[in-house]
Coordinates of C-alpha atoms and ligand atoms in Angstrom, one line a residue:
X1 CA 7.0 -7.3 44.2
X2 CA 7.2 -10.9 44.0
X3 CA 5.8 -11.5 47.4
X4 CA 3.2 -9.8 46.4
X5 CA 2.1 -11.3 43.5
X6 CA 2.7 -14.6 45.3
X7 CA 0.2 -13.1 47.6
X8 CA -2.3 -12.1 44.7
X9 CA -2.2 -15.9 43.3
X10 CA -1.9 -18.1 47.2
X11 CA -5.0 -15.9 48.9
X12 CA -6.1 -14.0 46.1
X13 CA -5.6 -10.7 47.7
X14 CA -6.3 -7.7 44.9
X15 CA -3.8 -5.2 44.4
X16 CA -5.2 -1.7 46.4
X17 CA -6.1 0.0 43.1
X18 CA -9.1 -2.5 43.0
X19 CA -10.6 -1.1 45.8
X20 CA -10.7 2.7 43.6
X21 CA -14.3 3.3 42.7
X22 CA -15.1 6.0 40.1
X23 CA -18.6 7.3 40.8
X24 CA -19.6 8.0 43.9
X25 CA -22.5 8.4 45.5
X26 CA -24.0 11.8 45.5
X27 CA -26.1 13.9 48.7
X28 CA -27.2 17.2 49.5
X29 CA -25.8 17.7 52.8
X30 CA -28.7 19.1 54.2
X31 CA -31.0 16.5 53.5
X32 CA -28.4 14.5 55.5
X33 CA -28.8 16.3 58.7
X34 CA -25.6 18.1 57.8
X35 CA -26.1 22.0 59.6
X36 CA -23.7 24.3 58.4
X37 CA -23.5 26.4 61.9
X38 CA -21.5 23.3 62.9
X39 CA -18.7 23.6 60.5
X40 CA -16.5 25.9 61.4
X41 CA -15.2 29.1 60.2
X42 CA -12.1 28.4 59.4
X43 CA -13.4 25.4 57.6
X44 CA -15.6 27.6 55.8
X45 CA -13.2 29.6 54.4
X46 CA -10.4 27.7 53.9
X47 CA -12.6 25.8 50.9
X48 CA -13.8 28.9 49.4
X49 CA -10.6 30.6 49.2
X50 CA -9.4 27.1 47.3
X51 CA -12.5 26.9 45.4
X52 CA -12.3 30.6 44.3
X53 CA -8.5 30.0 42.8
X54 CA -9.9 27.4 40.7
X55 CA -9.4 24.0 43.3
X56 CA -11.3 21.7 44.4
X57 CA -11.9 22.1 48.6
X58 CA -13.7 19.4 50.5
X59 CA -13.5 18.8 54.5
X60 CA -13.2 14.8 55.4
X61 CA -12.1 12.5 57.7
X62 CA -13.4 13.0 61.3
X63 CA -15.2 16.5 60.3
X64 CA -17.5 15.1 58.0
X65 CA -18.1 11.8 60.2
X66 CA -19.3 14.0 62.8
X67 CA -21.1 16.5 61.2
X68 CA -23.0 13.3 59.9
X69 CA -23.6 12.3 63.7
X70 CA -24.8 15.5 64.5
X71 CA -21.5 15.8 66.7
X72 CA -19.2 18.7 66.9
X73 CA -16.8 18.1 65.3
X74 CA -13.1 18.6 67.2
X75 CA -11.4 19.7 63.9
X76 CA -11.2 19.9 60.2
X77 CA -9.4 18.7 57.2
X78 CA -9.6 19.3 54.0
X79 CA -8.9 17.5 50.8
X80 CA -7.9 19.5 48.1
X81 CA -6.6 18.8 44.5
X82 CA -4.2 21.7 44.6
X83 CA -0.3 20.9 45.5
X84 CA 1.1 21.9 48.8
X85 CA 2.9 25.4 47.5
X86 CA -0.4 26.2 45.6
X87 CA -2.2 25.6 49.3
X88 CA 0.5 27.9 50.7
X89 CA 0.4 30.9 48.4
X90 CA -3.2 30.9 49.1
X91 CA -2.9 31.6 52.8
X92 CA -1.0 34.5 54.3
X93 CA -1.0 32.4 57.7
X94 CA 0.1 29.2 56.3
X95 CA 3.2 27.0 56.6
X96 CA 3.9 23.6 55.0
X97 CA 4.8 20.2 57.5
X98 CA 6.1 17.4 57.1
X99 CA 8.8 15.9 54.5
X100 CA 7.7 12.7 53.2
X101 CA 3.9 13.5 52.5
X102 CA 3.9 17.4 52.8
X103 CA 0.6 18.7 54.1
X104 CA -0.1 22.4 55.1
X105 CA -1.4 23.8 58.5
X106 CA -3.7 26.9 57.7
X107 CA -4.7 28.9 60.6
X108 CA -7.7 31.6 61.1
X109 CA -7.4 32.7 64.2
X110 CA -6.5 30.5 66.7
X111 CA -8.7 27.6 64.7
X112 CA -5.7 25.6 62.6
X113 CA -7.0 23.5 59.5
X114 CA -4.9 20.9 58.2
X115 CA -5.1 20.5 54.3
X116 CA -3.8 18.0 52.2
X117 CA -3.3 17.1 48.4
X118 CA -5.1 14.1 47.3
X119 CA -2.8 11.0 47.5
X120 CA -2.7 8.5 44.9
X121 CA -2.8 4.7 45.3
X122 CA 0.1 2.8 44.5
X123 CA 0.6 -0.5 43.0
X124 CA 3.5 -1.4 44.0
X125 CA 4.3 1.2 47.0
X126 CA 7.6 -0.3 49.0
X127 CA 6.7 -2.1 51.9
X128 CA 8.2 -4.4 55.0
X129 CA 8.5 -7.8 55.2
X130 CA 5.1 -7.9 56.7
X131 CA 3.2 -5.9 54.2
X132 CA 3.8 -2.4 56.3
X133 CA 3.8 0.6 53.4
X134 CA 7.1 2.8 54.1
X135 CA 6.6 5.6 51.6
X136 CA 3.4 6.8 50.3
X137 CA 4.2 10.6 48.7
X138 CA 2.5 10.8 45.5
X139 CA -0.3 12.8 44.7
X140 CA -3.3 11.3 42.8
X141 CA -7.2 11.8 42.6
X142 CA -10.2 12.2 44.5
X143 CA -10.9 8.7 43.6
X144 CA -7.9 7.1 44.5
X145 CA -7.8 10.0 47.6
X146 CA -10.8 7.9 49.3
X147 CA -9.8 4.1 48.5
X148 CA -6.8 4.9 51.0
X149 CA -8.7 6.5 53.6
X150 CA -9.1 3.5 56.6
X151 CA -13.0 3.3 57.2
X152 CA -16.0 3.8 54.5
X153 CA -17.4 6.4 56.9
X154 CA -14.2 8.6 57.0
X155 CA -13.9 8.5 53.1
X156 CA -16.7 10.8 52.8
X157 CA -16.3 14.2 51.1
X158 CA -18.4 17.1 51.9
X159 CA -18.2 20.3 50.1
X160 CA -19.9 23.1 52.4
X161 CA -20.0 25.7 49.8
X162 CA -22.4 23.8 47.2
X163 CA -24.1 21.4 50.0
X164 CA -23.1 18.5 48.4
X165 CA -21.6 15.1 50.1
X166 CA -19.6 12.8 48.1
X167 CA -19.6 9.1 48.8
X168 CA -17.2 6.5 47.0
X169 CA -17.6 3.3 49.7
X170 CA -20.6 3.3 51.0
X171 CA -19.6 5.1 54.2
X172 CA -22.9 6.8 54.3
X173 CA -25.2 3.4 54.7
X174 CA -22.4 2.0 57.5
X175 CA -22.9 5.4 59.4
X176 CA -26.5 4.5 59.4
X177 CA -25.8 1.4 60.1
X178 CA -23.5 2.3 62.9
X179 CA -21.1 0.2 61.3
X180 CA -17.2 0.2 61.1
X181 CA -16.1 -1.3 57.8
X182 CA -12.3 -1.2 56.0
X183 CA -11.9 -0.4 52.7
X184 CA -10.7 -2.5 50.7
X185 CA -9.2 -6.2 52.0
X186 CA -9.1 -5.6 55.6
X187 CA -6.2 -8.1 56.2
X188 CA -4.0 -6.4 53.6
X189 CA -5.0 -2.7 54.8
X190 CA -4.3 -3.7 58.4
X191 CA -0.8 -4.6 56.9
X192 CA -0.3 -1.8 55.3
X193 CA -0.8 0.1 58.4
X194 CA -1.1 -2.1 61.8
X195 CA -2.6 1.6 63.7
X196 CA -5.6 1.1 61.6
X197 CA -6.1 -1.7 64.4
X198 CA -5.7 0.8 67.1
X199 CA -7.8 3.2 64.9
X200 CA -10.4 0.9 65.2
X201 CA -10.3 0.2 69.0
X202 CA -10.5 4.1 68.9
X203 CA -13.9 4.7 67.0
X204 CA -15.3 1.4 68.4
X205 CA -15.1 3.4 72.1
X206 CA -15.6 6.7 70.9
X207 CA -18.3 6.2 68.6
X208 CA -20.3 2.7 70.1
X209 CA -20.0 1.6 66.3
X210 CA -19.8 -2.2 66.0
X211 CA -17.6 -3.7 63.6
X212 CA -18.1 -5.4 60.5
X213 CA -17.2 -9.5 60.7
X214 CA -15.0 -9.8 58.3
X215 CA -13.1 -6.1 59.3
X216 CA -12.9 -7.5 62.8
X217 CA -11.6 -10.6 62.1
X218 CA -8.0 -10.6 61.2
X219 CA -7.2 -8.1 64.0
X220 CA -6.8 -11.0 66.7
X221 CA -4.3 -12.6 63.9
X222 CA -2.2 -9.4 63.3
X223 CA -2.4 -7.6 66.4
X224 CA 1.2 -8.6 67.0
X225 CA 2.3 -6.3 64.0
X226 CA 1.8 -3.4 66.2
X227 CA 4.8 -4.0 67.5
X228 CA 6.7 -3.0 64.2
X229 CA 4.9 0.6 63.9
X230 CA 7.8 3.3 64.6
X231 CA 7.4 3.9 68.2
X232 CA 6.4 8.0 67.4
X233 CA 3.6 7.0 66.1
X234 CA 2.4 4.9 68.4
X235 CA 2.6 7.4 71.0
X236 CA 0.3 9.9 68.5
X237 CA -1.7 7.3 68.4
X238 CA -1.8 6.5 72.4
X239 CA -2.4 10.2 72.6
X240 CA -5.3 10.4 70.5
X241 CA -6.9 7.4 72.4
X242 CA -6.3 9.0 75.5
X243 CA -8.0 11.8 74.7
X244 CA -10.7 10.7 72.7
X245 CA -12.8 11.5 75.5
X246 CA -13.7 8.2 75.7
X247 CA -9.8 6.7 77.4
X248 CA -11.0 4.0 79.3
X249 CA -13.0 2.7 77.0
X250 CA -10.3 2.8 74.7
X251 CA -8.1 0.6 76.6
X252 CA -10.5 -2.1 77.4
X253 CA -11.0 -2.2 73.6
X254 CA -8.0 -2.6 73.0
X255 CA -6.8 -5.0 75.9
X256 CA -9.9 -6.8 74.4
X257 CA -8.5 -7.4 71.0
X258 CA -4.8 -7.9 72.3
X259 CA -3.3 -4.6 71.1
X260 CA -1.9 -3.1 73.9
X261 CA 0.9 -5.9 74.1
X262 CA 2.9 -3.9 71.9
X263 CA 2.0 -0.8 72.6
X264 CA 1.7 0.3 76.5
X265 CA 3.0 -3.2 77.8
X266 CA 2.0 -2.6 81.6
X267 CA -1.7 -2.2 80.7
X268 CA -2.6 -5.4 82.4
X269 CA -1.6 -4.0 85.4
X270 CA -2.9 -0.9 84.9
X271 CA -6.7 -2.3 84.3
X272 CA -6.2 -5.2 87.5
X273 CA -8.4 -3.0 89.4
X274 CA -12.3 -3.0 89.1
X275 CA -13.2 0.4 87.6
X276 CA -14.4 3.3 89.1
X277 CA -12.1 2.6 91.9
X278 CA -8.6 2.6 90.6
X279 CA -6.5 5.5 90.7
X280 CA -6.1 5.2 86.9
X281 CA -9.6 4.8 86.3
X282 CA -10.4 8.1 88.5
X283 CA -7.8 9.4 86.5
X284 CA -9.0 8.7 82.9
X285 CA -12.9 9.7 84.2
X286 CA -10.9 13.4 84.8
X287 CA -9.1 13.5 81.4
X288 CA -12.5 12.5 79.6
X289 CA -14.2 15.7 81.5
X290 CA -11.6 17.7 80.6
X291 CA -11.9 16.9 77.3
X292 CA -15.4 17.0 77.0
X293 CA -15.7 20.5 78.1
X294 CA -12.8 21.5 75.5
X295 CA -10.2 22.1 78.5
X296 CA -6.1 21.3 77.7
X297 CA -4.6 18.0 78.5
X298 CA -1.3 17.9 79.5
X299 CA 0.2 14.4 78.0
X300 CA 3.0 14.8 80.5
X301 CA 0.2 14.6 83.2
X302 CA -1.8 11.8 81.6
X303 CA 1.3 9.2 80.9
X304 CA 2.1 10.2 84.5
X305 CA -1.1 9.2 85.9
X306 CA -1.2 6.0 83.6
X307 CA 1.9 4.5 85.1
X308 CA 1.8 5.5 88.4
X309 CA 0.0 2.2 89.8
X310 CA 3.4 0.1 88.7
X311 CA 5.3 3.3 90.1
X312 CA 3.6 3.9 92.9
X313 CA 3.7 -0.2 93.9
X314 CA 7.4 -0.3 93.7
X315 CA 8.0 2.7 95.7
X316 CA 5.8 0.9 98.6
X317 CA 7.9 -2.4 98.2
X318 CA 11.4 -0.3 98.3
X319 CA 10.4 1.7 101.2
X320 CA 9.2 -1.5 103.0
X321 CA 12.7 -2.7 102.2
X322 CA 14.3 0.2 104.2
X323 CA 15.1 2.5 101.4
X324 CA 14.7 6.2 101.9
X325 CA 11.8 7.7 99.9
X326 CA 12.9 9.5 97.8
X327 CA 15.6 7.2 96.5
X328 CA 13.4 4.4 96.4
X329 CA 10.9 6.5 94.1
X330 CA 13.3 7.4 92.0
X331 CA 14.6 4.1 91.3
X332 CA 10.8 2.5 91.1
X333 CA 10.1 5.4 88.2
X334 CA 13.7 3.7 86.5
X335 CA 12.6 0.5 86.7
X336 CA 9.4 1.3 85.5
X337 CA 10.0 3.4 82.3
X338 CA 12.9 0.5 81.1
X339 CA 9.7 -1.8 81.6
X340 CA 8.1 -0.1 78.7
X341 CA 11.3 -0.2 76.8
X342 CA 11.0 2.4 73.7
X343 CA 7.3 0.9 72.9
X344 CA 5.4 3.5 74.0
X345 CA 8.5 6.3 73.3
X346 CA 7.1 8.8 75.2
X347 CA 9.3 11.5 74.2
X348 CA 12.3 12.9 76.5
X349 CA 10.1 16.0 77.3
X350 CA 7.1 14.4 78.5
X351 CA 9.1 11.8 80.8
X352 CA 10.9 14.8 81.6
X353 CA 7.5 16.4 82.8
X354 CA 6.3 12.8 84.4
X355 CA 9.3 12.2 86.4
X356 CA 8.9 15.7 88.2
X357 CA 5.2 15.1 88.4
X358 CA 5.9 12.0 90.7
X359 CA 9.3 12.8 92.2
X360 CA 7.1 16.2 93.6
X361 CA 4.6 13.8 95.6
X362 CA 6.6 12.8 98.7
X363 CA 7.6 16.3 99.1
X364 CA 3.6 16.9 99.6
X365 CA 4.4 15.4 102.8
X366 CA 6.9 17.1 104.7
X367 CA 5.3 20.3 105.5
X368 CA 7.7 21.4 108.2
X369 CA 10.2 24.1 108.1
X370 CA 10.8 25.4 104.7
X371 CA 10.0 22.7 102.1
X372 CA 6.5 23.8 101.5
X373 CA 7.6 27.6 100.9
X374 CA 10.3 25.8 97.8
X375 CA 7.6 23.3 96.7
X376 CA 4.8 25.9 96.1
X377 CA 6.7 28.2 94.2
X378 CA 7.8 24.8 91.5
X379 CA 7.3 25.5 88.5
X380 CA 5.4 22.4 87.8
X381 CA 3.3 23.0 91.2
X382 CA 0.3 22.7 90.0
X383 CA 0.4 19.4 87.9
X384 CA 2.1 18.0 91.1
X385 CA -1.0 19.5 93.3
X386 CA -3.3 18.1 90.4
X387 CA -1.7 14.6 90.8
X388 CA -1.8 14.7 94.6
X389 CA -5.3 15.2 94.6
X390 CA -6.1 12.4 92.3
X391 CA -4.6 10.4 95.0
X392 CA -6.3 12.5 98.0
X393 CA -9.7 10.7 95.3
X394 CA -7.9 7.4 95.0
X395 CA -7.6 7.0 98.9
X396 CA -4.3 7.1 98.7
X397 CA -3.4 10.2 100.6
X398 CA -5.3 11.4 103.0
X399 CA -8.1 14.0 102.5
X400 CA -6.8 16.3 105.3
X401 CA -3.7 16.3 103.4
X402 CA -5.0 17.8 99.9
X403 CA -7.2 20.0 101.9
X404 CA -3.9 21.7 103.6
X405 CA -2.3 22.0 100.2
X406 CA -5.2 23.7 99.1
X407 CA -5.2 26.1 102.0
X408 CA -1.5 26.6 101.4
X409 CA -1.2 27.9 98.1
X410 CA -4.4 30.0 98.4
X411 CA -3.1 31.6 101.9
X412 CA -0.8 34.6 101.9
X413 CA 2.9 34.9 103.9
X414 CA 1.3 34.9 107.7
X415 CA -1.6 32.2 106.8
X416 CA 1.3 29.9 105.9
X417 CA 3.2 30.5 108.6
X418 CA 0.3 29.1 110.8
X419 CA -0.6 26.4 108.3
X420 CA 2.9 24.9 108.6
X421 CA 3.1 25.1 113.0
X422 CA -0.5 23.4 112.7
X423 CA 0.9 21.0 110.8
X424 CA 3.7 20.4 112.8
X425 CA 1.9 20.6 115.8
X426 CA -0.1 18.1 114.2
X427 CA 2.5 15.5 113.8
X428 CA 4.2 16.5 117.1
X429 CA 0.8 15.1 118.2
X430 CA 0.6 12.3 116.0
X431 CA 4.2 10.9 117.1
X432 CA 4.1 10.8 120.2
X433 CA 0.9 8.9 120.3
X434 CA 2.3 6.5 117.9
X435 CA 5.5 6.1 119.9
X436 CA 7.9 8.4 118.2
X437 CA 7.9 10.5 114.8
X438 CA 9.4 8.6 111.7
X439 CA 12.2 10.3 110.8
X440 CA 12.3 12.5 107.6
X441 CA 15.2 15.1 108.0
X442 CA 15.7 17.4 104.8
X443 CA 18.7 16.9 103.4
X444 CA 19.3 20.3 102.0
X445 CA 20.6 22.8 104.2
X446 CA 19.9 25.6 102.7
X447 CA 18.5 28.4 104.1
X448 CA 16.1 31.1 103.2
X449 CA 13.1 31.5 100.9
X450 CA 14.4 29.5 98.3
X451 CA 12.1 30.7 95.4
X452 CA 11.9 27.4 93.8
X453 CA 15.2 26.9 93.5
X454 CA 15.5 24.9 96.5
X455 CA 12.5 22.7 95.1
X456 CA 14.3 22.2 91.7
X457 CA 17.4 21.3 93.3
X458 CA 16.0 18.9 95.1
X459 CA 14.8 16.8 92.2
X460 CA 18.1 17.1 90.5
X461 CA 16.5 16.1 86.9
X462 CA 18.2 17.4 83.7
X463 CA 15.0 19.1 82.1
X464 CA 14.3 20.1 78.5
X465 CA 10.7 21.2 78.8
X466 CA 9.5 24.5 79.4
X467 CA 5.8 24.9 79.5
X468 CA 4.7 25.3 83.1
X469 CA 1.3 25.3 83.8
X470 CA -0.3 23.1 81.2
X471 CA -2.3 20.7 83.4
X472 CA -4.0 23.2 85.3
Ligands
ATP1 P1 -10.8 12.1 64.9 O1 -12.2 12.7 64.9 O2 -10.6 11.3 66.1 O3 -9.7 13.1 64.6 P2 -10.4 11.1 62.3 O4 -11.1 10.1 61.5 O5 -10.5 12.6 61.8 O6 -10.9 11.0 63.8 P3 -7.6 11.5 61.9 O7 -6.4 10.8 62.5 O8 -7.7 13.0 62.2 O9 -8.9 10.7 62.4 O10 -7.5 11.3 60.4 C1 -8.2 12.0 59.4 C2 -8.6 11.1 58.3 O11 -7.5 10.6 57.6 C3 -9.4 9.9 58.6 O12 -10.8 10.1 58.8 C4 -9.1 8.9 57.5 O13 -9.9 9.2 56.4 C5 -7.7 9.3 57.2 N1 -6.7 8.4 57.9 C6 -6.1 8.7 59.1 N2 -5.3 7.8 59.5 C7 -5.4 6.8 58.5 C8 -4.7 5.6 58.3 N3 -3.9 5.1 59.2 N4 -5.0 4.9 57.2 C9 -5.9 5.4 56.3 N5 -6.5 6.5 56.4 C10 -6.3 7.3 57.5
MG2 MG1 -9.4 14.3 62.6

């Protein structure tokens, strides 16, 4: 409280109810370029089942930003004035999340819309020493609903029933515009919230919007706050940058305003390589694709092929030191993942997933004896197979290789058989023209078929993920 009014009289910074306006600006939605065959369904009816029981229903955020654009929009939310357990009794397939701020997740079909009660501005909301708001979990008005949304062009509130677009900060003019603009004091919003920084590396890459001077300004000043942002959300955060379709823009955004520091602490080393070339870069072009044509990321598979340039580097520098391979990659993941510390927090299950993801790629390489039979029939195959070919791209492995994988799994019992003696005759070949075979005995001496099992045992990991399959 006090710091806060010795704030107000120092800089003159208003208290966040000043930024409330009452009357906003009205549109037909139509005569905005709005088509209603872009909102969806589930949209659709979530607001008229509110509106019927009595509510108000309007779709915001991203939704409405788009539909402005004449994008597609990814998903919906709405904004309603009815509490959560009036939302809930509404929908048969419904269920309320979250504890603090409780909103509801509404599915039709397998479309899920997220709708939440108006929130209320507060005076005199607790915060952390640097201005950070810790609990916000009071319900207010539309009016007050829009002065705490981030940027003036996702405060905008579209009703799809009556047509009608309301507009409290302008947001309308800065989409014209193609202009990102807070709301509100942007050093004292940025405060409140240090991801709106990130938020704005995000729609800056996604969206080619330039941002306003006096938005932009502070961010080089507070960039550092980042750092204090519970780690969870930074990794939400990270994810939805990531796969805005647009992930390496996003990270030479925000290396470009000095965000990453506290948030994926490697990324200079990451980026050292001209794009295009990269591994990561090759990488990030796939993800964007994938998302682009509305296929499923795997983040297990993305943080994977983000850090594997560090990884990969100290594997090459243990192996040169004499360590086995598969010990030194192990301990080059270790070393890596403390790098990061908890910044990132990428939870137990995806490092879980990322560590098997690399740990699988020197067994791509021994395709004698049995080890290809155990390593095709991982469960995680195919993310490993997916990784290995980004390498095969990245020059990193050669072609021939990723092309007898590909033969591999595709080929029944007898085609394997011969794939494998090819292979060895291969490297029978190749040793004894390079003066003798390096040596790469299988430790296991297990016999048989192994049906995976041999592959899992191998890798040894404690795992507590179960969802095979995810970045095919
Ligand atoms: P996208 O299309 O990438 O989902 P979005 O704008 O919808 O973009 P969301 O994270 O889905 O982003 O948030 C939905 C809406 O909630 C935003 O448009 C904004 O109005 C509000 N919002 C989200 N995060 C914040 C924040 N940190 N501070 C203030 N308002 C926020
Ligand atoms: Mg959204």
């Amino acid at each position: 409280m006090i710091r806060k009014l010795i704030d107000k009289l120092i800089n003159g910074r208003k208290g966040p109810r000043a930024a409330v306006r009452r009357k906003p600006k009205q549109y037909r939605a139509s005569e905005l370029g709005v088509r209603i065959d872009n909102v969806s369904q589930g949209a659709l009816r979530t607001c008229e089942t509110l509106q019927k029981a009595g509510h108000q229903a309007w779709i915001v955020g991203g939704g409405v930003r788009d539909l402005l654009l004449d994008l597609k929009p990814k998903d919906f939310d709405v904004a309603t004035d009815a509490t959560p357990d009036e939302v809930r009794a509404l929908f048969r397939r419904s269920r309320i999340i979250g504890r603090r701020f409780q909103i509801v997740h509404v599915m039709h079909g397998r479309e899920q819309i997220e709708v939440s009660t108006f929130r209320a501005i507060q005076e005199d909301a607790e915060t952390d020493e640097h201005g950070r708001v810790l609990r916000d979990n009071v319900w207010g008005t539309q009016a007050e609903d829009a002065a705490r949304r981030d940027f003036t062009i996702n405060a905008l509130y579209y009703d799809p029933v009556a047509d009608l677009v309301l507009d409290y900060h302008d947001g309308v003019r800065d989409l014209k515009a193609r202009t990102l603009r807070m709301i509100g004091d942007p050093t004292t919003r940025f405060r409140e919230d240090p991801v709106r920084m990130l938020r704005v590396a995000r729609f800056v890459a996604k969206l080619g919007f330039k941002v306003e001077p006096a938005t932009k300004k502070p961010i080089a000043g507070l960039a550092p706050l980042v750092r204090n942002v519970p780690s969870a959300r930074l990794f939400d955060e990270m994810l939805k940058l990531l796969t805005s379709g647009h992930a390496m823009a996003c990270l030479h955004e925000l290396r470009r305003e000095g965000l990453h520091h506290g948030m994926l602490p490697m990324l200079d080393v990451i980026l050292e390589q001209p794009d295009g070339e990269s591994f990561v870069s090759i990488a990030l072009a796939r993800t964007d694709e994938r998302v682009r044509s509305d296929r499923t990321i795997s983040p297990g598979f993305l943080f994977a092929t983000l850090l594997w340039e560090p990884v990969a580097a100290r594997w090459r520098e243990r192996v040169a030191r004499g360590e086995p391979a598969i010990p030194a990659l192990s301990d080059a993941i270790d070393s890596v993942i403390d790098e990061q510390g908890n910044r990132l927090a990428i939870t137990r299950r995806f490092l879980a997933d990322m560590r098997e993801i690399w740990m699988m790629q020197p067994r791509f390489e021994r395709r004698t004896g049995r080890s290809p039979w155990g390593l095709v029939e991982h469960l995680r195959f195919r993310a490993g197979y997916d990784f290995l070919l980004l390498r095969g791209q990245a020059g990193e492995v050669p072609d021939e290789l990723c092309r007898w994988w590909t033969d591999f799994q595709g080929a029944d019992a007898g085609q394997r058989e011969a794939l494998i003696a090819q292979a060895q005759a291969a490297r029978a070949g190749a040793g004894a023209g390079a003066g003798g075979a390096r040596k790469r005995r299988r430790r296991s001496g297990r016999k048989g078929r192994g049906e995976g099992g041999e592959g899992r045992a191998e890798i040894g990991e404690a795992r507590d993920q179960s969802d095979p399959g995810q970045a095919a």
